[in-house]
mmCIF file of C-alpha atoms and ligand atoms in Angstrom:
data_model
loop_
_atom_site.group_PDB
_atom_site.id
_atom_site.type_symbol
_atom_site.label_atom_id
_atom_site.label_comp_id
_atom_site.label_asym_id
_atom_site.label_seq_id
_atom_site.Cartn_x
_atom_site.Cartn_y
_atom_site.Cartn_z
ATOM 1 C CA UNK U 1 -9.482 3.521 24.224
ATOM 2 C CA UNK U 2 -8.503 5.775 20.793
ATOM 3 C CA UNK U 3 -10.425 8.080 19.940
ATOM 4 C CA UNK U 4 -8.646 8.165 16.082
ATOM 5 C CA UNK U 5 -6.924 5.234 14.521
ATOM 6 C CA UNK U 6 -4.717 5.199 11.075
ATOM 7 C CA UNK U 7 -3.571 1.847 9.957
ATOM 8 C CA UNK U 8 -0.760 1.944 7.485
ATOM 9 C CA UNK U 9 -0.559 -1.469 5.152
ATOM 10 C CA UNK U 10 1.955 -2.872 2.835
ATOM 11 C CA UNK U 11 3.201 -5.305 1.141
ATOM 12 C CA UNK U 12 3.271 -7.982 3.953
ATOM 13 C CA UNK U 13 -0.751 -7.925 4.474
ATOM 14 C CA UNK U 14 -1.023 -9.416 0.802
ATOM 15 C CA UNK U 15 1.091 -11.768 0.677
ATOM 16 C CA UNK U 16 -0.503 -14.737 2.099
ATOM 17 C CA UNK U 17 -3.018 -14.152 -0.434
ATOM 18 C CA UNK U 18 -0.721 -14.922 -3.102
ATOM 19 C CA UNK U 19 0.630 -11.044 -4.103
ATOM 20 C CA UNK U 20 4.805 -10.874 -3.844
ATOM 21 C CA UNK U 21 6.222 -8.614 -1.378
ATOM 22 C CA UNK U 22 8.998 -6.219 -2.955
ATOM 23 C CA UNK U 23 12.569 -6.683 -0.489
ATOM 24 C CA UNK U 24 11.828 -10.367 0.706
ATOM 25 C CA UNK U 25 13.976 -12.777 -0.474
ATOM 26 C CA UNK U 26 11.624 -14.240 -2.910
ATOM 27 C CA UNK U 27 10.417 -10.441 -3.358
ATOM 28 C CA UNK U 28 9.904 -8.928 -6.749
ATOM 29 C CA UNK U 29 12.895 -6.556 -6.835
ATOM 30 C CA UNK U 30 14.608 -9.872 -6.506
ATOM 31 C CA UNK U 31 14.246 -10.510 -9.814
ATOM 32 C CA UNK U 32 13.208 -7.001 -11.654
ATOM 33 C CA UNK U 33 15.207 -3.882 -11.646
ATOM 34 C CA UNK U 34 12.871 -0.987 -9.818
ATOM 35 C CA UNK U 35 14.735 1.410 -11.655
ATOM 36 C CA UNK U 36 13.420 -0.146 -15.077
ATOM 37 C CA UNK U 37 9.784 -0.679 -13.719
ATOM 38 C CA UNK U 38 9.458 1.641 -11.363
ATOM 39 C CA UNK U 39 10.540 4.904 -12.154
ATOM 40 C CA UNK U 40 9.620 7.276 -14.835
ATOM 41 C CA UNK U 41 12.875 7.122 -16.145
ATOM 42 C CA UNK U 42 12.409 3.289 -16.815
ATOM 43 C CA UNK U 43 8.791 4.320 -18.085
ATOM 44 C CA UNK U 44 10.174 6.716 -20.503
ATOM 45 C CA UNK U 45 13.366 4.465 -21.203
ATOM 46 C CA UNK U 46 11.250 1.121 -21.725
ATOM 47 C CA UNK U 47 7.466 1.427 -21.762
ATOM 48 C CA UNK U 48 6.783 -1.764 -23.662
ATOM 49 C CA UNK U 49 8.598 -3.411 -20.426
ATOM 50 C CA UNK U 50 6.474 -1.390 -17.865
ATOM 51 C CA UNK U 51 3.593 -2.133 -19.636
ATOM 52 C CA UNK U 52 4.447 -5.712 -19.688
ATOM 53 C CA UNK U 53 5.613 -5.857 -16.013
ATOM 54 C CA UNK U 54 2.226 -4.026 -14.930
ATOM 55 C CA UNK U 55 0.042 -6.472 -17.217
ATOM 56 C CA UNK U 56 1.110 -9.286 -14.924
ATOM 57 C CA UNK U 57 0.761 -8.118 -11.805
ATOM 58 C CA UNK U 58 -2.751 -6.823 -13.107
ATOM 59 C CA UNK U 59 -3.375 -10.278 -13.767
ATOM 60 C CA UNK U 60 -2.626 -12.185 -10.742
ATOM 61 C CA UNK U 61 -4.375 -9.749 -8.427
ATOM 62 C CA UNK U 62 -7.230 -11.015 -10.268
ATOM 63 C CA UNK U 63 -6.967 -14.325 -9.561
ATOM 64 C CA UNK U 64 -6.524 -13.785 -5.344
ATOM 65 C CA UNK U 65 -8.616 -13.172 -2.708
ATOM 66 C CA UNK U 66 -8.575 -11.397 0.881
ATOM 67 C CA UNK U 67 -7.252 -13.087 3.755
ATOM 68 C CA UNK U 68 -8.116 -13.082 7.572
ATOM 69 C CA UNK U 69 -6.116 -9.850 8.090
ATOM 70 C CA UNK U 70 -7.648 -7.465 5.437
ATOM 71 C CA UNK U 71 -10.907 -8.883 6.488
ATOM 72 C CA UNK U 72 -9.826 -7.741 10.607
ATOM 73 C CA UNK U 73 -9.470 -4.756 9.382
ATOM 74 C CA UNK U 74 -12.690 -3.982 7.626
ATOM 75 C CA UNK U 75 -14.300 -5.036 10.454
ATOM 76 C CA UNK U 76 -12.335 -3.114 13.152
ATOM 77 C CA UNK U 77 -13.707 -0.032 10.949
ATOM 78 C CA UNK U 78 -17.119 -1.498 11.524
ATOM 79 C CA UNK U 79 -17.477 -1.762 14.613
ATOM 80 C CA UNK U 80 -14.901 0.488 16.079
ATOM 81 C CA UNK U 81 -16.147 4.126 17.461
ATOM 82 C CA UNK U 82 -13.102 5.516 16.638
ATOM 83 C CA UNK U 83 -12.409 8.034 13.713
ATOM 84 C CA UNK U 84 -10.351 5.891 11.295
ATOM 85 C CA UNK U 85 -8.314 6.100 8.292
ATOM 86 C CA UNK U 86 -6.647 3.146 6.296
ATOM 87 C CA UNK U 87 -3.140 3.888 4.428
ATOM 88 C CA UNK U 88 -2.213 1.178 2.117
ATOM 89 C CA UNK U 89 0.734 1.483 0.552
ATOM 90 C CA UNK U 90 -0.709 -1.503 -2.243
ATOM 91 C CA UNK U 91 -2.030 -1.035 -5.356
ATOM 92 C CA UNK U 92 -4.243 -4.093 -5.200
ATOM 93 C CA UNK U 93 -7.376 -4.054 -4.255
ATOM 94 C CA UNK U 94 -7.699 -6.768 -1.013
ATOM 95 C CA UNK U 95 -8.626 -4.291 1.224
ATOM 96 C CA UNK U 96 -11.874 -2.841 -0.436
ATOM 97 C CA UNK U 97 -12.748 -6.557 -1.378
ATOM 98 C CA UNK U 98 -12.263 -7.163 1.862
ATOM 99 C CA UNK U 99 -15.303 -4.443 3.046
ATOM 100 C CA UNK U 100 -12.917 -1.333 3.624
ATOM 101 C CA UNK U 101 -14.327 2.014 2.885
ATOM 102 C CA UNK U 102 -12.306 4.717 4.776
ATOM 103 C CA UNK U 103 -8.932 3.891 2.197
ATOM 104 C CA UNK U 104 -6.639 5.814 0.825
ATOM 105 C CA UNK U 105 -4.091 4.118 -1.750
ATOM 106 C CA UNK U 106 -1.178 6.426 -1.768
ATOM 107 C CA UNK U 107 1.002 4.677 -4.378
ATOM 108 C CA UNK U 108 -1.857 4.272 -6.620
ATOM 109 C CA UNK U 109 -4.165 0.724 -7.791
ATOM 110 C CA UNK U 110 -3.690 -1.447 -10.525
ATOM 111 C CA UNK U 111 -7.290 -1.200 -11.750
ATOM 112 C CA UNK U 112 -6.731 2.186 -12.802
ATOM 113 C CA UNK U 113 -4.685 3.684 -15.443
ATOM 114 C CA UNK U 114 -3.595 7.436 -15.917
ATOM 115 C CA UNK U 115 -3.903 9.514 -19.018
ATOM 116 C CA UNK U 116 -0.621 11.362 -19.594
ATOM 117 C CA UNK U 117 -2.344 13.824 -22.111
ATOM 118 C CA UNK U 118 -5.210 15.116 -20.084
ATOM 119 C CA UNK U 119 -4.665 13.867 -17.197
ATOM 120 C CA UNK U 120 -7.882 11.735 -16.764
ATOM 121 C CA UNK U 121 -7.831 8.195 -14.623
ATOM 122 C CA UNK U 122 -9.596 6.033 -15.340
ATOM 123 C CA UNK U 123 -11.018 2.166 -14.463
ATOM 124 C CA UNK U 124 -8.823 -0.181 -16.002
ATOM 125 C CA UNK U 125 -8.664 -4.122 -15.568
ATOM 126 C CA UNK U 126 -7.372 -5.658 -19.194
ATOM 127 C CA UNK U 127 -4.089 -5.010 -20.711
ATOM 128 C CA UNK U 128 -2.066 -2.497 -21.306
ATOM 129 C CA UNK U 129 -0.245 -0.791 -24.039
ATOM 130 C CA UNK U 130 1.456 1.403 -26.022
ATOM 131 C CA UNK U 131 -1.535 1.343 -28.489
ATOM 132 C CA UNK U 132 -3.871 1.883 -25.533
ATOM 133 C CA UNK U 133 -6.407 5.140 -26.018
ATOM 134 C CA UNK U 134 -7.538 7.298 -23.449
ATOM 135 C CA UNK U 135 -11.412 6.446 -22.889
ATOM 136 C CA UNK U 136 -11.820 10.203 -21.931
ATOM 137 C CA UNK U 137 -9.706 12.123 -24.186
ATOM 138 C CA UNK U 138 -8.878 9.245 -27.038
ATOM 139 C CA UNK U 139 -5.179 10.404 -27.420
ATOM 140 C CA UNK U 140 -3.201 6.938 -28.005
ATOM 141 C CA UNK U 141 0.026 6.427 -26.714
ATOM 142 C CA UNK U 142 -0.353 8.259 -23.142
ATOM 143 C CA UNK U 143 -1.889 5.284 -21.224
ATOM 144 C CA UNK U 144 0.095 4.383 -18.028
ATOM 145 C CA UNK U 145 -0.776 2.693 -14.800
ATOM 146 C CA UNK U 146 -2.253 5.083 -12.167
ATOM 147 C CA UNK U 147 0.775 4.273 -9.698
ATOM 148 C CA UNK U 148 3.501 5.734 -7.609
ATOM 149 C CA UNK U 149 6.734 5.343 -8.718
ATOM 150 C CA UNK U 150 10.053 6.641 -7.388
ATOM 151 C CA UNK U 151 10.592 10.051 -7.280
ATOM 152 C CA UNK U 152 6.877 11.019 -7.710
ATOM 153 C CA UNK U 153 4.220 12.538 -5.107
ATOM 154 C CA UNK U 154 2.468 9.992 -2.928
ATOM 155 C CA UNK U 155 -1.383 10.203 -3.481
ATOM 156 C CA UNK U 156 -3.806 12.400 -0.951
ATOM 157 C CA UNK U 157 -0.398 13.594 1.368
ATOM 158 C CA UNK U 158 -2.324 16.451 2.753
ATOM 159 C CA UNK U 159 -5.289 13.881 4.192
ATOM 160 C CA UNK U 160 -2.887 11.373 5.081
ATOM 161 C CA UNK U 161 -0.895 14.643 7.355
ATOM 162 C CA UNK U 162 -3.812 15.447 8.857
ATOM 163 C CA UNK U 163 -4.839 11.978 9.878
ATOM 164 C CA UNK U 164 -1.311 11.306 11.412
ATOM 165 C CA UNK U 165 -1.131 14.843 13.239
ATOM 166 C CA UNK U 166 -4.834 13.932 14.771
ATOM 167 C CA UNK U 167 -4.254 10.356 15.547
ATOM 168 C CA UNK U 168 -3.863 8.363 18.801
ATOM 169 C CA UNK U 169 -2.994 5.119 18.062
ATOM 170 C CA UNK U 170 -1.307 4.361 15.261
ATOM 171 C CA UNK U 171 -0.876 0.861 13.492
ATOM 172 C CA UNK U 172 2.001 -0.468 10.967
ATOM 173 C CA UNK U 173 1.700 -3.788 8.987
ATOM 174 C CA UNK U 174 3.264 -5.609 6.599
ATOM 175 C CA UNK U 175 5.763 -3.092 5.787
ATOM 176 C CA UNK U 176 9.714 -2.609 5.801
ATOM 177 C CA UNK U 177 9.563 0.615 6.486
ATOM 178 C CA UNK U 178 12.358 1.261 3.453
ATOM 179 C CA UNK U 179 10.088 3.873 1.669
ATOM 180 C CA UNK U 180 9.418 7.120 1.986
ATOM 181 C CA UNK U 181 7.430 9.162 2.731
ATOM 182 C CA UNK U 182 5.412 6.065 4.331
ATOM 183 C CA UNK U 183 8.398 4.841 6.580
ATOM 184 C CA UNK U 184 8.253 8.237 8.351
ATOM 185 C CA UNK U 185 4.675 8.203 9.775
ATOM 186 C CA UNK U 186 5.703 6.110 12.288
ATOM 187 C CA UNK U 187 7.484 9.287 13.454
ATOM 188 C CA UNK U 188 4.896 11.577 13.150
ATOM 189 C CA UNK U 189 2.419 9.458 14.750
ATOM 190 C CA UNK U 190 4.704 9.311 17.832
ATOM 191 C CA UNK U 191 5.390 13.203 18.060
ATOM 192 C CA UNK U 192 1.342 13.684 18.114
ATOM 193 C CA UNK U 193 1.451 11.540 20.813
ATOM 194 C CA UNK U 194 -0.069 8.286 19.594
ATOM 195 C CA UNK U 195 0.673 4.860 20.555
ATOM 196 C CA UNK U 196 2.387 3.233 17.781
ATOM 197 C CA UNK U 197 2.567 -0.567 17.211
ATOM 198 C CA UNK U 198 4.310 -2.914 14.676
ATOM 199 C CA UNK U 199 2.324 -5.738 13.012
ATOM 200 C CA UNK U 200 4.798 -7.616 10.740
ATOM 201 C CA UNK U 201 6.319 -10.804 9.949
ATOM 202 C CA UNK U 202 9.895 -9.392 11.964
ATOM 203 C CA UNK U 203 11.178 -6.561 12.980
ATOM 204 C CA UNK U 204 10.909 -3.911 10.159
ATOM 205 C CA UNK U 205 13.543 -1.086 9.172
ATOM 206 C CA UNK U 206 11.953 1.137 11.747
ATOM 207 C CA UNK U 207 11.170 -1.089 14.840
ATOM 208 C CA UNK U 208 13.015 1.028 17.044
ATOM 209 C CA UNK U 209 9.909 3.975 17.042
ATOM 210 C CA UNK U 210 7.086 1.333 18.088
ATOM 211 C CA UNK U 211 6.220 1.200 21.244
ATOM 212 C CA UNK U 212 4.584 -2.471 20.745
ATOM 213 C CA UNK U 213 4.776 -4.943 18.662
ATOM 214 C CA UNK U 214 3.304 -8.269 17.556
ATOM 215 C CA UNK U 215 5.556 -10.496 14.762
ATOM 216 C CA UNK U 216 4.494 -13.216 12.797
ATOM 217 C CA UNK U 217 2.616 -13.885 9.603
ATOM 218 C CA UNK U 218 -0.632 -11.142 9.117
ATOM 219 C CA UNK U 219 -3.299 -13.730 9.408
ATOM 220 C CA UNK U 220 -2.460 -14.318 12.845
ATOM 221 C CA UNK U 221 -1.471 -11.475 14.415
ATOM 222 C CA UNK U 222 -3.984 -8.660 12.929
ATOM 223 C CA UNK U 223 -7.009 -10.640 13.773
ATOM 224 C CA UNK U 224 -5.597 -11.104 17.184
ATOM 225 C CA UNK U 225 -4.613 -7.747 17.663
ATOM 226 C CA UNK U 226 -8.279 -6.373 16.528
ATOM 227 C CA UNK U 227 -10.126 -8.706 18.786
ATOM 228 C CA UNK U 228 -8.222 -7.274 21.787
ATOM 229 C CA UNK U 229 -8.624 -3.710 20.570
ATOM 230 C CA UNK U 230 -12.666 -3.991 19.759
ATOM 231 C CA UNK U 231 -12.956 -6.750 23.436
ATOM 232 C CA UNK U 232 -11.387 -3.261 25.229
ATOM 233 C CA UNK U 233 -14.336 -1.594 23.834
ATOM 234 C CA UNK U 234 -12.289 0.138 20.835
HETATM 235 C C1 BJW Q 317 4.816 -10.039 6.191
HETATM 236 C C2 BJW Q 317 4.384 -11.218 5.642
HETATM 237 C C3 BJW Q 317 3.269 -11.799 6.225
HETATM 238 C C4 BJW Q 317 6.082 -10.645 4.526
HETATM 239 N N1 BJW Q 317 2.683 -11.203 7.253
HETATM 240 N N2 BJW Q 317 4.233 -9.458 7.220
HETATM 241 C C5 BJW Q 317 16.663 8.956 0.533
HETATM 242 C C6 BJW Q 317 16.122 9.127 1.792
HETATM 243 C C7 BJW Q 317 14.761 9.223 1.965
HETATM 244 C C8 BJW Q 317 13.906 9.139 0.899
HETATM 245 C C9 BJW Q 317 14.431 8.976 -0.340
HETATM 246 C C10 BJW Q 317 15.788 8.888 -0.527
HETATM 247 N N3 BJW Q 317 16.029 8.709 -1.842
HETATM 248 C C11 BJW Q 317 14.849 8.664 -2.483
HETATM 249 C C12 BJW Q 317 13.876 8.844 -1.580
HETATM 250 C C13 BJW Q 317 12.437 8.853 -1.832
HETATM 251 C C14 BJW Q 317 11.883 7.499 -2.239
HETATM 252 C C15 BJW Q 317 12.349 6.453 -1.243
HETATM 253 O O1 BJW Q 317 11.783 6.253 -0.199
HETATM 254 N N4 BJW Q 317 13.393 5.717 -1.558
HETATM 255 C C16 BJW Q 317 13.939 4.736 -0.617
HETATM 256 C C17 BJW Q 317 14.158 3.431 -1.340
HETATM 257 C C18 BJW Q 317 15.137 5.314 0.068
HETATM 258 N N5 BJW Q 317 10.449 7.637 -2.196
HETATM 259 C C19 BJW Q 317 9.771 8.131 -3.224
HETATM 260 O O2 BJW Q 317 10.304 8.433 -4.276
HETATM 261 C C20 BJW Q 317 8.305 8.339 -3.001
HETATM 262 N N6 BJW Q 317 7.942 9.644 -3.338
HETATM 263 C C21 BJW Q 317 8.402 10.716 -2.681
HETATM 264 O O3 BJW Q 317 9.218 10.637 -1.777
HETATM 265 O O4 BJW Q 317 7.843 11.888 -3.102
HETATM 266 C C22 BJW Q 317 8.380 13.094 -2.609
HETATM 267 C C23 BJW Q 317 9.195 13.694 -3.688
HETATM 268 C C24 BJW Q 317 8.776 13.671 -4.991
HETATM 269 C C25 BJW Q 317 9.538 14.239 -5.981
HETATM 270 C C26 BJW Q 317 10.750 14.820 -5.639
HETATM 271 C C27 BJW Q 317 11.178 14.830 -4.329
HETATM 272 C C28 BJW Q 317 10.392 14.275 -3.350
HETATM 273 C C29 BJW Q 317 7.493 7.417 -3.891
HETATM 274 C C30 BJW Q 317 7.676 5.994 -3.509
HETATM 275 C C31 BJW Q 317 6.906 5.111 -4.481
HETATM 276 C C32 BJW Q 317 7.063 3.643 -4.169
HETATM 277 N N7 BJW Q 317 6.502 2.883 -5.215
HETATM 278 C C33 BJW Q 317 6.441 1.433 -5.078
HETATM 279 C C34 BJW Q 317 5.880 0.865 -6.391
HETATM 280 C C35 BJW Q 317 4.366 1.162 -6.482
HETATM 281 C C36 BJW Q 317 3.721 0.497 -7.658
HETATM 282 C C37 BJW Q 317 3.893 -0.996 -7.666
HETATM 283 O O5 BJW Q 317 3.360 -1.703 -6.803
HETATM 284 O O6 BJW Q 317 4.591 -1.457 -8.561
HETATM 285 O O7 BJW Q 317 5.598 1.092 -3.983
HETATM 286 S S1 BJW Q 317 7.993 0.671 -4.647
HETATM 287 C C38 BJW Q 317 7.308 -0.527 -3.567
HETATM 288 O O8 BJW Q 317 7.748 -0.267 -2.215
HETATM 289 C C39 BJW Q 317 5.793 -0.277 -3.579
HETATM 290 C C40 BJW Q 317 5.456 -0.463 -2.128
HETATM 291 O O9 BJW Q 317 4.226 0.171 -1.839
HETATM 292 C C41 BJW Q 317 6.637 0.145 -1.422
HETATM 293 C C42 BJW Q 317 6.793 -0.299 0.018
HETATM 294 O O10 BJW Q 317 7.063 -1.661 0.091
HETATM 295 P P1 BJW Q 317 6.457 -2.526 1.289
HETATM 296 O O11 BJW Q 317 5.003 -2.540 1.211
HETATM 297 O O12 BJW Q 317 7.041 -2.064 2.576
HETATM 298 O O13 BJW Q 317 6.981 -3.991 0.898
HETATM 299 P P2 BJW Q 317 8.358 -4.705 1.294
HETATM 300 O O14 BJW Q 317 8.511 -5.859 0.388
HETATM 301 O O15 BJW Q 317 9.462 -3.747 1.367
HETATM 302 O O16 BJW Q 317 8.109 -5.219 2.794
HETATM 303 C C43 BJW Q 317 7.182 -6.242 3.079
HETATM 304 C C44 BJW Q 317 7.181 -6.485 4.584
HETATM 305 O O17 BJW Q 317 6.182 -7.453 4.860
HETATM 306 C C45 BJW Q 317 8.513 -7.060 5.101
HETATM 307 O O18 BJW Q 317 8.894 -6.387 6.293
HETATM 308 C C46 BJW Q 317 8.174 -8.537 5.442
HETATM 309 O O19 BJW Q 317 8.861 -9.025 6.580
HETATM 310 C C47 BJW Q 317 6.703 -8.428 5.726
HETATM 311 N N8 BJW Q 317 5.966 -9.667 5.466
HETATM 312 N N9 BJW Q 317 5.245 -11.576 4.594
HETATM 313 C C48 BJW Q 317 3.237 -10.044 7.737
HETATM 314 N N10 BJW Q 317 2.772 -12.994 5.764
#
């Protein structure tokens, strides 16, 4: 039984509620260049395009719902003794919808934006712009979304450490494993001694460091796999 679970989430736990992964086939960097959307270069480069890029993603996540897996997991933190800590690599917001409390969102959330000039975040669910003011500081101009592109500092690293050094079971879905530093926790996990297991459609990028693993769409097999953990007794 664990005495100290940390889930990491990504891409693949969304997307049978309707949000695009990134590196499927159908995925959005399919179709859009990360470096133009993604980066700060491309922000700095292009902002009218980020803005416009982030403005529709903003917009579908509001027209989706949680599915059966985000809603496993809310309850495995329920009713679950353990100490536990939820990773998501997503910036929508399924998983609190869903009932999830203990959450970190290390690449950032679409309903918040970022105030270049002073640094405020703040809540943000309409549009975006170049014309956008800062609610805290009024400076227009310095609006961006409050997420993690490439090249920039994860969100809450030191918590995340902490979790991963103290954990003993430790549980990957939806994820490629392609980015760092998320696709390395697996690793970390491991060396503290947890049990690691892989919940994803197939085998991701880092398979090879699970010790289980359970493939098929994230409806199916996180429910299943949190009715076995919480029937064990946790
Ligand atoms: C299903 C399913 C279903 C489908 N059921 N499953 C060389 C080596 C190592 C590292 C680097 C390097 N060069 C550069 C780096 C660092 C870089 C990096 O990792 N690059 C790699 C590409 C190599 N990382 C960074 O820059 C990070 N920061 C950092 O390292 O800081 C330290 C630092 C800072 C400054 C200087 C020096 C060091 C930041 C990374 C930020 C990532 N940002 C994005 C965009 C966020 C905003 C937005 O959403 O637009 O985050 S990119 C994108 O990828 C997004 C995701 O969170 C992230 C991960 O993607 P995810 O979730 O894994 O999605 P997919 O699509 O890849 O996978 C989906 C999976 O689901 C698949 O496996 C499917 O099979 C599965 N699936 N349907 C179950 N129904």
């Amino acid at each position: 039984m664990p005495s100290s679970i940390v889930i990491l989430t990504g891409a693949g736990i969304s997307a049978e509620s309707g949000i695009s992964t990134f590196r499927d086939p159908d995925g959005i960097w399919a179709t859009v260049d990360y470096r133009e959307v993604a980066t700060p270069e491309g922000f700095a480069a292009n902002p009218a395009k980020v803005h416009a890029f982030y403005n529709w993603r903003r917009r579908n996540v509001l027209t989706v719902e949680p599915n059966a897996a985000h809603r496993a997991l809310a309850r495995l933190e329920r009713e679950c003794p353990a100490t536990f800590l939820l990773v998501t690599q997503n910036v929508d917001s399924l998983h609190e919808r869903a009932g999830s409390q203990k959450l970190i969102h290390m690449h950032g959330q679409h309903d918040q934006a970022l105030c270049t000039a002073c640094g405020m975040r703040s809540a943000w669910n309409g549009e975006m712009s170049l014309a956008s003011t800062c609610p805290s500081c009024a400076a227009a101009g310095h609006m961006r979304p409050d997420v993690v592109w490439f090249g920039e500092m994860p969100y809450q690293m030191d918590r995340i450490q902490r979790a991963l050094a103290g954990c003993d079971l430790f549980v990957s879905i939806g994820t490629s494993g392609n980015v760092y530093p998320a696709a390395g926790f697996v690793r970390q996990a491991r060396q503290a001694g947890a049990r690691t297991v892989e919940l994803n459609l197939e085998p991701s990028e880092g398979a090879r460091h699970f010790d289980d693993a359970d493939h098929g769409p994230a409806t199916q097999v996180v429910p299943r796999f949190v009715d076995r953990l919480l029937a064990a007794g946790g």
